[in-house]
Amino acid sequence: HWAKQKNVPTLPGCWPGVGHMLPSLLMQESLEYLADRAYREAPGDASAVGIYFMRKPMLVLRDPDLVKQVLQSDFASFHHNGREINPKADAILARNPFFVHDLQAWRESRARVVGHLSGKKLSCLFAIARNVCEKMTAFVERRLAESKLQEYEPELKKLFERYTGEMVANSAFEVEGQCFADERDPGSFHVVAEGLFEPGLVNVVKQAVVFFLPELAGFADVRFIPQSTEAFFRETLLSILKHRREQPQKPNDFLQFVLDTNDENDTESIIADLLIYHTDVYETSSLTLAFFVYQLARNPEEQDKIRRHVRDASGGKPITYESLKAMSYLEQAVYESLRLIPPASALYKRCSRETTLLGEDGFECRMRPGDGVMLPVMGLQNDPRYWDDPEAFRPDRFGPEQLAERNRYLFLAFGEGPRMCVGMRLGLMLVKLAAATLLLRYRIVPSAKSPWPLEMDRSSFLAYAKGGVWARFKRLEEESVRR
Ligand code: HEM
C-alpha cells in the first residue's frame, strides 16, 4: 500500500501477516509506542511514515501541518478515535465521549461533560480539591514524623492516585475515600481503582481485546472496568442518593451537577457520568502530577523559581481559585513537563471518508475509509527539528511570545481541534493546586530509585515508567535550619 504512495517511506521490519506488530504481539510495544518508534526511525526529512497494524495500513505523521489537517481542517474525515468499545461488555465506558464515534451521539455525550465543567462549577470543585490537599499534606507530615531522616520518599504515581481518588470520592460520591488512611484499606477509592490502566501481561492482553477485538470482548465478556469495580461505585452511589434527596441544602459538588442534569430515576446515566469523571480524572491527572514533581526534583533551580512564583501569587495566604489562576509560570511548567512526557504518547484516528493529505512541501497521500493515522505526540514534542535542546526542562517555552510564534500542533498533550480534551482546565487546576501546595512546604529532591531520564514501559497505551517515579520530600524549614 505505502509503496504506491508518493513520499511515504515504510518503516523497516514489516513481517507478512503481522506487519509491524511483532513486538506488540510479544507484549513489548503498544500501538502508541510503535508510532513513537516509527517517528524516530523514519528518515529525518520524511513528512510521514507508513506502518502496518497487522495488515491494516497506518500513517504516522511527522509534520504539524498534516496534524492540523487531521485534527482540525479535515476533522469530518478523521473524527473517529479508532478504538471501538463493545457496549455489551463495557456499557459505561462505551458512553465516554472518547469512545463515541457517531458524530451526533459524540456531540451529545461531549456536551454533557462540558456542561459539568463550566467555570463556576470548577470553582466549586476547587474548594473540594483544597480540602483534599490538606489531607495529602497531613499524610506526608505523618510519613515525615515517622522517618528518622525526616524525609519521605514516595512513589509519586501511587501518592497522587490517592489525591485523585480522594478527589473523586469527595466530589462525586460525597464520601470519605479513605485514600490517605495510614493502613491500606481495600474499600478505599484508590485501592478499588488501582491498576486499571497500568501495564502488565493481564492488562495488556485485556486492553488489546477491549480496544481492538470488540466482538471477542462482547463474546468472552472481557471488560476494561471490572464488574466488581463498577459494582463498588454503583453501591456507593445508591447508598448516598437517598441521603442526597433528603438534604435541604444541596452541596455544590460534581454529584449535584450530574443530578441537576439527569432524571433522578435514571441511575444508569448518573453512574455513567460519575464513572466517566472518575476514569478521566484519576489516571491522567495523577500521571501528569507524578512526572511534573519528578521534573521539579531533577531541576532544582526551576523548582526554586516556581516556588517563589507560587509564594508571590498566593501572598502568604491560603491558595484561592483566583490566586491559582494567576500562577501562570506554574502552568507553563506543567505544560513543559507534559511536553517532555505526555501521558498519551500518541493519538490514534481512523479515516472515515476518502480524502487526500497534502503537505506544503508537495507531500500527498490518499487516505481511504478505514486507514489509520497516528499522531506521535511524544515524537513531535521532543523533536530537535522543532524544539531547541528538547531534553531540557524549560517552562519559558510556554511563555505567551513563544506560544504565538510556534505551530500549535507541535504540542498535543491534550489533543487539539473539536475532540480536544474537555477536562483540560480541571486537570490543570488539580495538578497546579497539588504541586503548589507541596512546593510551599517541601523541597523535592531526586531519589536514587528513579534514573534520569526515566525508562518508559513501552507496552502500555499510557506513559508509565519502569519501576515507578520516585522523589524525596524534605520540610523546607528544617533544611534552612540545617544550613
Ligand atoms: C492533565 C490531565 C489530562 C490529560 C493530559 C488529558 C489528555 C487527553 C487527551 C490526549 C485526550 C484525547 C484528545 C484527542 O483524541 O484528540 C483527552 C480526551 C478527553 N479527556 Fe482528557 N486529559 C486530562 C484530564 C482530563 C479530565 C480531568 C477530564 C474530565 C473530567 C478529561 C476528560 C476527557 C474526555 C471526556 C475526553 C474525550 C473528548 C472527546 O473525544 O470529545 N480529561 N484527554
XYZ file of C-alpha atoms and ligand atoms in Angstrom:
526
model
C 0.000 0.000 0.000
C 2.574 2.605 1.099
C 4.942 1.740 -1.774
C 2.281 3.075 -4.184
C 2.097 6.445 -2.394
C 4.404 9.321 -3.246
C 6.855 10.326 -0.441
C 5.717 7.756 2.140
C 8.606 5.528 3.251
C 7.649 2.291 5.011
C 9.143 1.598 8.429
C 11.618 -1.309 8.096
C 10.803 -4.522 9.996
C 7.461 -5.414 8.367
C 6.539 -9.139 8.610
C 3.997 -10.950 6.402
C 0.595 -11.165 8.090
C 1.560 -9.231 11.238
C 3.049 -6.088 9.679
C 4.962 -4.117 12.308
C 3.091 -5.671 15.216
C 5.590 -8.383 16.147
C 6.823 -6.538 19.296
C 3.168 -5.816 20.157
C 2.231 -9.488 19.823
C 5.116 -10.223 22.195
C 3.522 -7.701 24.624
C 6.544 -5.420 24.387
C 5.177 -2.430 22.487
C 1.786 -0.727 22.363
C 0.460 0.878 19.185
C 1.319 4.275 20.715
C 4.960 3.319 21.255
C 5.133 1.721 17.798
C 4.118 5.146 16.416
C 6.803 6.741 18.582
C 9.436 4.334 17.224
C 8.262 4.905 13.636
C 8.578 8.655 14.203
C 12.150 8.343 15.471
C 13.358 5.753 12.956
C 11.931 7.432 9.833
C 14.303 9.323 7.512
C 14.878 12.776 9.098
C 13.003 14.817 6.481
C 10.013 12.491 5.897
C 6.635 14.202 6.500
C 5.087 10.836 7.315
C 5.997 7.168 7.536
C 3.841 4.129 6.746
C 3.331 1.203 9.109
C 1.063 -1.852 9.105
C -1.110 -2.747 12.075
C -1.307 -6.425 11.125
C -2.447 -5.913 7.508
C -4.064 -2.552 8.074
C -2.165 0.498 6.733
C -1.481 3.313 9.176
C 0.198 6.599 8.511
C 2.440 8.100 11.209
C 2.601 11.883 10.766
C 5.792 13.885 11.315
C 4.670 17.299 10.111
C 2.498 19.581 12.326
C 0.638 20.950 9.276
C -0.545 17.442 8.418
C -1.550 17.022 12.087
C -3.648 20.187 11.772
C -5.397 18.755 8.724
C -6.356 15.588 10.622
C -7.389 17.213 13.917
C -8.908 20.433 12.646
C -9.354 21.327 8.980
C -10.415 17.859 7.744
C -11.965 16.737 11.044
C -15.007 15.379 9.168
C -12.758 12.712 7.588
C -10.856 11.879 10.789
C -13.320 12.331 13.668
C -13.164 8.623 14.609
C -10.841 7.831 17.540
C -10.011 4.386 16.218
C -10.821 2.290 19.259
C -14.163 0.500 19.479
C -15.778 -0.475 22.753
C -18.411 -3.196 22.791
C -21.350 -1.746 24.776
C -22.404 -5.306 25.680
C -19.145 -5.785 27.604
C -18.367 -2.241 28.805
C -21.695 -0.368 28.716
C -20.418 2.554 30.780
C -17.032 3.022 29.145
C -18.784 2.987 25.752
C -20.605 6.186 26.806
C -17.354 8.106 27.374
C -17.159 10.699 24.548
C -13.675 9.428 23.741
C -15.201 6.138 22.545
C -18.320 7.554 20.858
C -17.828 7.762 17.099
C -21.223 8.536 15.590
C -20.950 12.316 15.150
C -24.356 13.251 16.570
C -24.062 10.896 19.559
C -20.496 12.148 20.202
C -21.624 15.818 20.197
C -24.321 14.983 22.741
C -22.054 12.966 25.043
C -19.311 15.598 24.873
C -21.799 18.392 25.630
C -22.851 16.536 28.803
C -19.272 16.510 30.124
C -18.632 20.124 29.045
C -21.791 21.184 30.905
C -20.477 19.660 34.149
C -17.167 21.530 33.951
C -18.052 25.190 33.352
C -16.010 27.946 35.089
C -18.410 28.344 38.034
C -18.502 24.607 38.625
C -14.701 24.447 38.527
C -14.516 26.980 41.336
C -16.769 24.684 43.454
C -14.520 21.723 42.647
C -11.522 23.857 43.620
C -12.859 24.177 47.194
C -13.116 20.374 47.430
C -9.630 19.881 45.926
C -8.170 22.255 48.501
C -9.546 20.093 51.325
C -8.075 17.037 49.637
C -4.693 18.810 49.523
C -4.932 19.303 53.291
C -5.462 15.563 53.719
C -2.480 14.945 51.454
C -0.148 17.223 53.447
C -1.341 15.665 56.737
C -0.457 12.253 55.236
C 3.007 13.462 54.143
C 3.562 15.018 57.592
C 2.791 11.671 59.265
C 5.292 9.932 56.990
C 7.919 12.576 57.802
C 7.262 12.302 61.524
C 7.921 8.571 61.495
C 11.121 8.895 59.419
C 14.459 9.070 61.232
C 15.917 11.060 58.362
C 12.955 13.447 58.376
C 12.335 12.713 54.738
C 9.616 10.939 52.825
C 10.364 9.034 49.635
C 7.104 8.213 47.846
C 6.474 6.519 44.533
C 4.822 9.585 43.064
C 2.206 7.928 40.870
C 0.876 5.964 43.869
C 0.880 9.080 46.076
C -1.068 11.096 43.511
C -3.561 8.296 42.872
C -4.512 8.836 46.498
C -5.072 12.512 45.703
C -7.163 11.977 42.550
C -9.013 9.022 44.135
C -9.944 11.109 47.187
C -10.972 13.985 44.915
C -13.416 11.732 43.071
C -14.745 10.237 46.337
C -15.339 13.674 47.901
C -16.670 15.481 44.839
C -18.672 12.800 43.010
C -19.806 10.434 45.780
C -19.836 12.667 48.873
C -17.955 10.070 50.893
C -14.559 9.830 52.553
C -12.468 7.870 50.072
C -10.019 6.716 52.820
C -7.241 7.238 50.276
C -4.959 8.880 52.853
C -5.574 6.249 55.523
C -2.292 5.013 57.025
C -3.212 1.372 56.615
C -4.105 0.050 53.183
C -7.898 -0.121 53.103
C -9.292 -2.478 50.401
C -12.502 -0.395 50.287
C -10.703 2.897 49.687
C -11.295 4.663 46.382
C -7.742 4.441 45.143
C -7.333 0.761 46.001
C -10.565 -0.085 44.160
C -9.364 1.702 41.022
C -5.707 0.725 41.383
C -4.068 -0.903 38.404
C -6.978 -0.408 35.961
C -4.678 1.133 33.383
C -1.214 0.003 34.413
C 0.989 -2.231 32.242
C 1.394 -5.922 32.995
C 0.609 -9.006 30.967
C -3.046 -9.322 32.025
C -3.842 -5.668 31.363
C -2.004 -5.551 28.035
C -3.930 -8.599 26.742
C -7.201 -7.255 28.162
C -6.714 -3.833 26.579
C -5.848 -5.386 23.199
C -9.108 -7.387 23.286
C -11.255 -4.494 24.585
C -9.927 -1.892 22.133
C -9.159 -3.913 19.005
C -11.323 -7.045 19.145
C -14.646 -5.658 20.436
C -16.634 -8.637 19.168
C -14.450 -11.030 21.138
C -14.744 -8.720 24.165
C -18.553 -8.995 23.966
C -18.491 -12.748 23.396
C -15.925 -13.550 26.126
C -17.141 -10.781 28.483
C -13.722 -9.113 28.659
C -14.182 -5.699 30.276
C -11.949 -2.711 30.801
C -13.708 -1.726 34.032
C -14.143 -4.950 36.049
C -17.657 -5.827 37.190
C -16.544 -5.632 40.846
C -15.250 -2.054 40.400
C -18.460 -0.969 38.691
C -20.495 -2.658 41.451
C -18.494 -0.799 44.124
C -19.288 2.590 42.572
C -22.913 1.637 41.929
C -23.463 0.601 45.549
C -21.715 3.731 46.834
C -23.970 5.864 44.644
C -27.199 4.132 45.674
C -26.317 4.467 49.343
C -25.885 8.229 49.090
C -28.676 9.084 46.628
C -31.408 8.727 49.219
C -29.481 10.875 51.701
C -28.853 13.491 48.975
C -32.559 13.702 48.068
C -33.427 14.425 51.690
C -30.756 17.079 52.189
C -32.407 20.525 52.258
C -29.166 22.322 51.281
C -27.523 20.533 48.346
C -23.713 20.701 48.279
C -22.032 22.276 45.245
C -20.232 19.197 44.023
C -19.861 17.090 40.888
C -22.613 14.720 42.031
C -25.042 17.629 42.249
C -24.048 18.921 38.771
C -24.853 15.447 37.436
C -28.125 15.116 39.384
C -29.249 18.549 38.154
C -28.955 17.411 34.514
C -30.390 13.887 34.804
C -33.731 12.330 35.600
C -33.212 11.247 39.216
C -34.518 7.745 38.474
C -32.133 7.238 35.576
C -29.356 5.714 37.706
C -27.614 4.284 34.612
C -26.990 7.776 33.174
C -25.990 9.113 36.590
C -23.492 6.326 37.225
C -22.162 6.692 33.648
C -21.493 10.431 34.178
C -19.784 9.729 37.508
C -17.623 6.936 36.164
C -16.568 8.978 33.108
C -15.456 11.642 35.576
C -13.701 9.024 37.702
C -11.719 7.385 34.871
C -10.780 10.708 33.274
C -9.689 12.474 36.492
C -7.996 9.554 38.226
C -5.303 8.350 35.845
C -4.283 11.246 33.567
C -4.080 13.801 36.391
C -2.066 11.500 38.700
C 0.334 10.637 35.863
C 0.764 14.325 34.968
C 1.470 15.207 38.606
C 3.936 12.361 39.077
C 6.033 13.339 36.041
C 5.821 17.031 36.939
C 7.037 16.529 40.522
C 9.808 14.296 39.154
C 10.903 17.147 36.835
C 10.898 19.538 39.817
C 13.193 17.182 41.736
C 15.578 16.995 38.787
C 15.602 20.740 38.115
C 16.291 22.455 41.471
C 16.790 25.953 40.027
C 13.455 25.818 38.252
C 11.903 24.372 41.410
C 13.097 27.396 43.422
C 11.880 29.793 40.751
C 8.433 28.180 40.634
C 8.227 28.162 44.448
C 8.999 31.910 44.563
C 6.335 32.490 41.913
C 3.767 30.446 43.889
C 4.639 32.365 47.082
C 4.283 35.714 45.331
C 0.974 34.794 43.705
C -0.544 33.468 46.943
C 0.839 36.348 49.027
C 1.362 34.177 52.123
C -2.377 33.335 52.285
C -4.080 30.007 51.552
C -4.245 29.421 47.788
C -7.544 30.576 46.277
C -9.178 29.796 42.933
C -8.120 33.255 41.739
C -4.539 33.096 43.035
C -4.090 29.659 41.454
C -5.340 31.047 38.149
C -2.749 33.803 38.416
C 0.097 31.237 38.727
C 0.891 31.397 35.034
C 4.546 30.352 35.323
C 3.490 27.271 37.298
C 1.095 26.461 34.456
C 3.890 26.906 31.899
C 5.998 24.473 33.926
C 3.180 21.877 33.906
C 2.923 22.263 30.114
C 6.673 21.840 29.793
C 6.527 18.643 31.835
C 3.635 17.423 29.641
C 5.777 18.198 26.599
C 8.624 16.017 27.876
C 6.404 13.104 28.954
C 2.788 13.288 27.746
C 0.506 10.693 29.404
C -0.712 9.682 25.926
C 2.414 9.213 23.812
C 0.392 9.108 20.572
C -3.180 9.709 19.364
C -4.935 7.353 17.001
C -7.521 8.487 14.426
C -9.320 6.498 11.753
C -10.188 7.826 8.307
C -13.951 7.641 7.708
C -14.217 9.017 4.160
C -11.867 9.230 1.196
C -9.575 12.252 1.335
C -6.033 13.382 0.490
C -3.473 14.652 2.981
C -1.444 17.469 1.434
C 1.786 18.940 2.819
C 3.285 22.307 1.940
C 6.445 20.556 0.692
C 4.497 18.686 -2.010
C 3.653 15.705 0.219
C 0.488 13.975 -0.938
C -1.182 10.865 0.427
C -4.569 9.407 -0.493
C -6.436 8.066 2.535
C -9.266 5.549 2.261
C -12.010 4.824 4.789
C -10.581 2.506 7.470
C -6.963 3.661 7.100
C -5.404 4.636 10.406
C -3.481 7.798 11.264
C -1.136 8.039 14.231
C -0.206 11.401 15.714
C 3.022 10.760 17.658
C 2.638 13.249 20.498
C 5.902 12.239 22.208
C 7.877 12.325 18.933
C 6.622 15.744 17.808
C 7.043 17.259 21.276
C 10.677 16.106 21.588
C 11.919 16.560 18.020
C 15.116 18.669 17.778
C 13.841 19.955 14.377
C 11.119 21.824 16.243
C 12.451 22.290 19.808
C 15.813 23.713 20.791
C 17.597 21.339 23.230
C 14.412 19.236 23.579
C 15.615 17.262 26.608
C 15.946 20.390 28.777
C 13.102 21.350 31.153
C 12.416 24.984 30.219
C 8.993 26.380 31.206
C 9.829 29.555 29.248
C 8.969 27.669 26.072
C 5.308 28.146 27.001
C 5.513 31.903 27.545
C 2.991 33.995 25.539
C 5.547 35.058 22.879
C 6.838 31.561 22.267
C 3.268 30.257 22.058
C 2.337 32.889 19.490
C 5.358 32.021 17.327
C 5.154 28.234 17.460
C 2.921 25.972 15.373
C 0.311 24.928 17.968
C 0.062 21.414 16.512
C 3.528 20.656 17.907
C 2.064 20.327 21.412
C -0.619 17.652 21.623
C -0.675 16.504 25.268
C -4.395 17.422 25.418
C -5.040 16.802 21.697
C -6.278 19.673 19.520
C -9.350 20.556 17.457
C -13.003 19.639 18.132
C -12.094 16.463 20.068
C -9.527 18.112 22.291
C -9.613 17.086 25.989
C -12.730 18.538 27.662
C -11.232 18.211 31.145
C -8.071 20.200 30.441
C -8.936 23.080 32.753
C -9.940 20.743 35.584
C -6.830 18.583 35.064
C -4.550 21.638 35.113
C -6.306 23.001 38.193
C -5.834 19.739 40.125
C -2.190 19.389 39.082
C -1.301 23.036 39.788
C -3.026 23.038 43.172
C -1.352 19.858 44.453
C 2.078 20.920 43.147
C 1.763 24.444 44.606
C 0.674 23.023 47.982
C 3.685 20.711 48.107
C 6.126 23.383 46.896
C 5.107 25.761 49.684
C 6.007 23.141 52.317
C 8.625 20.825 50.901
C 11.831 20.728 48.945
C 11.604 17.956 46.397
C 14.870 16.158 45.722
C 15.818 13.296 43.385
C 15.600 9.699 44.532
C 18.187 7.061 43.659
C 15.242 4.787 42.812
C 14.423 6.733 39.614
C 17.009 7.045 36.851
C 17.424 10.163 34.709
C 15.997 10.087 32.148
C 13.224 7.683 33.096
C 12.974 4.386 31.287
C 9.450 4.031 29.978
C 7.436 0.814 29.894
C 6.612 0.692 26.187
C 3.900 -1.960 26.458
C 1.131 0.352 27.661
C -1.021 2.867 25.781
C -0.367 5.433 28.547
C 3.036 6.603 29.827
C 4.392 4.554 32.754
C 7.976 4.498 33.956
C 9.597 1.128 34.609
C 9.947 0.749 38.390
C 7.765 3.813 39.068
C 8.576 7.508 39.514
C 10.304 8.396 42.782
C 11.361 11.554 44.628
C 12.137 12.606 48.205
C 10.295 15.305 50.172
C 12.006 17.335 52.917
C 10.419 20.056 55.039
C 11.572 23.490 53.897
C 12.134 24.964 57.412
C 14.296 22.046 58.525
C 16.521 22.481 55.517
C 17.117 26.151 56.253
C 17.783 25.367 59.949
C 20.445 22.823 58.951
C 22.092 25.295 56.555
C -3.832 16.591 32.985
C -4.700 15.699 32.741
C -5.242 15.273 31.385
C -4.593 14.988 30.215
C -3.099 15.051 29.944
C -5.617 14.625 29.241
C -5.366 14.275 27.919
C -6.346 13.963 26.990
C -6.087 13.583 25.626
C -4.724 13.465 24.975
C -7.281 13.354 25.018
C -7.508 12.895 23.572
C -7.700 14.067 22.634
C -7.881 13.623 21.199
O -8.270 12.498 20.933
O -7.622 14.425 20.296
C -8.305 13.563 26.013
C -9.652 13.416 25.776
C -10.607 13.533 26.742
N -10.424 13.929 28.055
Fe -8.649 14.417 28.938
N -6.837 14.683 29.857
C -6.662 15.087 31.156
C -7.635 15.279 32.109
C -8.986 15.102 31.904
C -10.012 15.312 32.906
C -9.765 15.793 34.333
C -11.213 15.003 32.296
C -12.627 15.056 32.814
C -13.128 15.153 33.879
C -10.936 14.606 30.935
C -11.885 14.224 30.011
C -11.634 13.893 28.699
C -12.663 13.475 27.757
C -14.150 13.297 28.065
C -12.026 13.253 26.527
C -12.671 12.806 25.219
C -13.029 14.041 24.396
C -13.692 13.718 23.066
O -13.405 12.682 22.465
O -14.502 14.538 22.632
N -9.578 14.682 30.728
N -7.718 13.946 27.209
